[in-house]
Short mmCIF file of N, CA and C in Angstrom, two decimals:
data_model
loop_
_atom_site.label_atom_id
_atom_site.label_comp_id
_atom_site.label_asym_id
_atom_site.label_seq_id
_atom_site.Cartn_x
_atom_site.Cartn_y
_atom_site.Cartn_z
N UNK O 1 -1.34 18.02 1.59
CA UNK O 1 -0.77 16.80 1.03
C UNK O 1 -1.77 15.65 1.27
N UNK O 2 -2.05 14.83 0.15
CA UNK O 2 -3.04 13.99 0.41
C UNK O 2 -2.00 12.31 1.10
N UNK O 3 -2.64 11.69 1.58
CA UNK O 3 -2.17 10.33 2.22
C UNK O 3 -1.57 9.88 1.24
N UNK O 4 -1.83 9.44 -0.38
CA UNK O 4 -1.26 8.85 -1.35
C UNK O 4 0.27 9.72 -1.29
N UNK O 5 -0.15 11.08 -1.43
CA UNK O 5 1.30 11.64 -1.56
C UNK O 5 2.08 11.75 -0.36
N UNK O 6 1.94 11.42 0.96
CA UNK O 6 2.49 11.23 2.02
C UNK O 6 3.34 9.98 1.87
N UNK O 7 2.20 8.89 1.68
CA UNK O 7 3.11 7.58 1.16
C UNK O 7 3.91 7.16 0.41
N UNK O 8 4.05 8.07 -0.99
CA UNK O 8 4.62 8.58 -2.22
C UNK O 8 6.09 8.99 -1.44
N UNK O 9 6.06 10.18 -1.07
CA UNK O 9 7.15 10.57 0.21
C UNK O 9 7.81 9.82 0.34
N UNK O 10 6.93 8.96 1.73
CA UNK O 10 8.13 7.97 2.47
C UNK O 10 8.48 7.03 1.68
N UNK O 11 7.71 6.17 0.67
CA UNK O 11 8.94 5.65 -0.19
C UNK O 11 9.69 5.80 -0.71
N UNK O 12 9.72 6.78 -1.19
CA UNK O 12 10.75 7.76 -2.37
C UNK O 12 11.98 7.59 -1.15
N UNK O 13 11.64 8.00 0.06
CA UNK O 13 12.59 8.26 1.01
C UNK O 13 13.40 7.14 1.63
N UNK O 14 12.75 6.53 1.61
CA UNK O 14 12.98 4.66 2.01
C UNK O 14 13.68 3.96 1.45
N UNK O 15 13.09 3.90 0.30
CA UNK O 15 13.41 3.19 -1.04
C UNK O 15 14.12 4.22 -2.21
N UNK O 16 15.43 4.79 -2.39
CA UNK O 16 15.60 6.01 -2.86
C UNK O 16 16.01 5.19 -4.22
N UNK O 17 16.40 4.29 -4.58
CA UNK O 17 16.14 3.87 -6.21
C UNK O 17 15.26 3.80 -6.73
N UNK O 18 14.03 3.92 -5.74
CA UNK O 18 12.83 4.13 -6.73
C UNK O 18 12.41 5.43 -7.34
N UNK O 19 12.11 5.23 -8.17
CA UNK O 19 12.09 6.49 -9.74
C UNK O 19 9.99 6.75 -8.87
N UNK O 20 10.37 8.18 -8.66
CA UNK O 20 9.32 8.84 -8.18
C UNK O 20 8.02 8.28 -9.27
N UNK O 21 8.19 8.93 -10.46
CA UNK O 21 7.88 8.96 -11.68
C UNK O 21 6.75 7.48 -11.43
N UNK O 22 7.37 6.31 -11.05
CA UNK O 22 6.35 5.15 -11.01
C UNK O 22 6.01 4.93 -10.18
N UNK O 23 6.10 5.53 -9.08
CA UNK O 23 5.14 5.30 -7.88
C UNK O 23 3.63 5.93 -7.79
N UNK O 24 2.62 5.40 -8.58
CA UNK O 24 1.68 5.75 -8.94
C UNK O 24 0.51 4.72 -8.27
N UNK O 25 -0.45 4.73 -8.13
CA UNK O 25 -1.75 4.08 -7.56
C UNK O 25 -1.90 2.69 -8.60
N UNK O 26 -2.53 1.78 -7.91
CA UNK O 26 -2.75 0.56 -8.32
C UNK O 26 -1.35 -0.43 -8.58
N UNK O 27 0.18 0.20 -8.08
CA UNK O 27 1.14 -0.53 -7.89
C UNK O 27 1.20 -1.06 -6.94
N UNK O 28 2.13 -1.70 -6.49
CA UNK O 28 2.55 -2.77 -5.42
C UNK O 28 3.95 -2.25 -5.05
N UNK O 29 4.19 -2.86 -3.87
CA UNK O 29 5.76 -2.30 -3.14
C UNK O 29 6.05 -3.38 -4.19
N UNK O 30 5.82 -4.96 -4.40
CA UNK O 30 6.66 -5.74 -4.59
C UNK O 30 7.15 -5.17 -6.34
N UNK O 31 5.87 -4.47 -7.05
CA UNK O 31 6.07 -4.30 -8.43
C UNK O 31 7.72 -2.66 -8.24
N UNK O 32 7.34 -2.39 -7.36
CA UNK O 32 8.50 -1.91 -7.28
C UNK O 32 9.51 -1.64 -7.01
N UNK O 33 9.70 -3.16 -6.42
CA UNK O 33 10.75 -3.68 -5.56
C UNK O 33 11.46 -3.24 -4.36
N UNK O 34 10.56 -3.79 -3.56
CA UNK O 34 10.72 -3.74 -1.69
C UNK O 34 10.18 -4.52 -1.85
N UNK O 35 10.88 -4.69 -0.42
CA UNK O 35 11.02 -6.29 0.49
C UNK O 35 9.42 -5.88 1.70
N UNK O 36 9.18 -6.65 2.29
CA UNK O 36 8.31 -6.58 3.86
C UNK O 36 9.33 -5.69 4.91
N UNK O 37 10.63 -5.47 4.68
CA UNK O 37 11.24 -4.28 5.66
C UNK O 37 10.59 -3.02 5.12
N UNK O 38 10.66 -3.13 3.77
CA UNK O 38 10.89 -1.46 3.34
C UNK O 38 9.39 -1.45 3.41
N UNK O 39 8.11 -2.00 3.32
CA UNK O 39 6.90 -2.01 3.54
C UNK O 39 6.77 -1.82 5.25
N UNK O 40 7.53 -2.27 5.89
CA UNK O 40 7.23 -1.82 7.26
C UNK O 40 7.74 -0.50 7.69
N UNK O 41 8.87 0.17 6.70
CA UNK O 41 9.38 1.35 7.10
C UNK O 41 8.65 2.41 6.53
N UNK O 42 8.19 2.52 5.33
CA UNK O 42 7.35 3.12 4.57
C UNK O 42 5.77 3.36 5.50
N UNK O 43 5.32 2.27 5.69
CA UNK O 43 4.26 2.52 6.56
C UNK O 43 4.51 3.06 7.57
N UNK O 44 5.49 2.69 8.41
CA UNK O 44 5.85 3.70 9.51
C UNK O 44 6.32 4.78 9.53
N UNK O 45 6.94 5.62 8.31
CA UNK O 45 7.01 6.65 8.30
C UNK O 45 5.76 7.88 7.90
N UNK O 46 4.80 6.95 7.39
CA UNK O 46 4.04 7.60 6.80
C UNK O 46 2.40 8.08 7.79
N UNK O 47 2.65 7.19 8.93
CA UNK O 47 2.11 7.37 10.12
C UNK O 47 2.35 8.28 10.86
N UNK O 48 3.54 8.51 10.97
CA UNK O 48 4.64 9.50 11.70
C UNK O 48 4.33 10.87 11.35
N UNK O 49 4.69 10.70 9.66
CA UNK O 49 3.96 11.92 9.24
C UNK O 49 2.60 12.10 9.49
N UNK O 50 1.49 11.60 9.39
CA UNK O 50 0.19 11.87 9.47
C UNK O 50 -0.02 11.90 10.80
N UNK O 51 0.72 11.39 11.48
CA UNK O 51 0.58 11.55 13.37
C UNK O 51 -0.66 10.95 13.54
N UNK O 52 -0.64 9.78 12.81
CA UNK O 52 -1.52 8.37 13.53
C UNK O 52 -0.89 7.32 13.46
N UNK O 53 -1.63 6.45 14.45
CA UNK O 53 -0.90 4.65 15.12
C UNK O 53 -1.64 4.13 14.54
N UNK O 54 -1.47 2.94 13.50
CA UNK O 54 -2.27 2.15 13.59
C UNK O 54 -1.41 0.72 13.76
N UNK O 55 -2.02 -0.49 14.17
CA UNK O 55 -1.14 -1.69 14.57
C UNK O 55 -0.33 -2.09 13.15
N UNK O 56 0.91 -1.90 13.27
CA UNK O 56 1.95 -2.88 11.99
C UNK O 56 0.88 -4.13 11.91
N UNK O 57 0.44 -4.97 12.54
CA UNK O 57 -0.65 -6.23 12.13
C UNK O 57 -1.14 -6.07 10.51
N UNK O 58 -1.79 -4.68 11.17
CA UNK O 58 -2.48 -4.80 10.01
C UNK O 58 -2.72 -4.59 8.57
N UNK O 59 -1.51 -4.16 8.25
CA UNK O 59 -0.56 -3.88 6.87
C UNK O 59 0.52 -5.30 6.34
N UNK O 60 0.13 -6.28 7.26
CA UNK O 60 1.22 -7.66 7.04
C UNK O 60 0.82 -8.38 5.72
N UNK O 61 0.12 -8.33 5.00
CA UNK O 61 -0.38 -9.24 3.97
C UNK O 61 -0.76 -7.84 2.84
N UNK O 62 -0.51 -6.44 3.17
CA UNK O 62 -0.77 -5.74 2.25
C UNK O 62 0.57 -5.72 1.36
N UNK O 63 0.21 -5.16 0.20
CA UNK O 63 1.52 -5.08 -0.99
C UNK O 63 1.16 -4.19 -1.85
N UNK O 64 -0.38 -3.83 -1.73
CA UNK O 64 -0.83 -2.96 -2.76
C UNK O 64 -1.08 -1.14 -2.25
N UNK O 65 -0.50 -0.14 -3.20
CA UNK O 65 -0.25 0.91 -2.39
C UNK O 65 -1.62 1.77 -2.43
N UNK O 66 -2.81 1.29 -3.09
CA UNK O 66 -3.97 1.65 -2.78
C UNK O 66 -4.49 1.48 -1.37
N UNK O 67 -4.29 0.47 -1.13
CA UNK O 67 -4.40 -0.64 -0.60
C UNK O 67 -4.01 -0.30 1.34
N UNK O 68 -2.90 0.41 1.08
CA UNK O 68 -1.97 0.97 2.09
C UNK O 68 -2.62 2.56 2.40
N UNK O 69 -2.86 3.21 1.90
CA UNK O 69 -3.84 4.65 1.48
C UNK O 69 -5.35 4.03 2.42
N UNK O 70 -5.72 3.39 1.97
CA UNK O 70 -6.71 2.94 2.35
C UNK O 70 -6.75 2.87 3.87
N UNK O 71 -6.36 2.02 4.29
CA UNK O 71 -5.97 1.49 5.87
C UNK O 71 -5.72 2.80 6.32
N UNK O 72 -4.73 3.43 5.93
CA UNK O 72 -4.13 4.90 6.82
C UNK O 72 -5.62 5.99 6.52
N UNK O 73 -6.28 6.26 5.84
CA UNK O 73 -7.09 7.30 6.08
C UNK O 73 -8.00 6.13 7.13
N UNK O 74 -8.44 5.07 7.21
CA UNK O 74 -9.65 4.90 8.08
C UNK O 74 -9.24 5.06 9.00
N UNK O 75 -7.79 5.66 9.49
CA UNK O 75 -7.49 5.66 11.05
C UNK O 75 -7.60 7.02 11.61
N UNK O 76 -7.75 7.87 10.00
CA UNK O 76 -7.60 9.66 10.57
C UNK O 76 -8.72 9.98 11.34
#
């Protein structure tokens, strides 16, 4: 499973009104409506799964789910 589809996952899981179908690269949590909770739960689940820490800090100003992919592989 690649990180995109890990993150794919935990939102789907998080956020369960969101339609799998558009959770695709170059979106935004906000384009698909989540709040900064469901961006903090999403990231944290998706850590969990990959069984790495990285500081909540540093995902605070992210929104973009490339963006979020990004950050989590430089920590593998």
């Amino acid at each position: 499973m690649t990180v995109f589809e890990v993150v794919k996952a935990s939102l789907v899981e998080v956020v369960p009104d969101v339609d799998p179908a558009s959770v695709t690269a170059g979106r935004t949590l906000s384009d698909l409506g989540c709040t900064s909770i469901d961006r903090a739960e999403v990231v944290t689940l998706a850590m969990e799964r990959l069984g790495i820490v990285v500081p909540i800090s540093e995902f605070r100003d992210v929104n973009d789910l490339d963006r979020i992919v990004e950050l989590l592989r430089t920590h593998m």
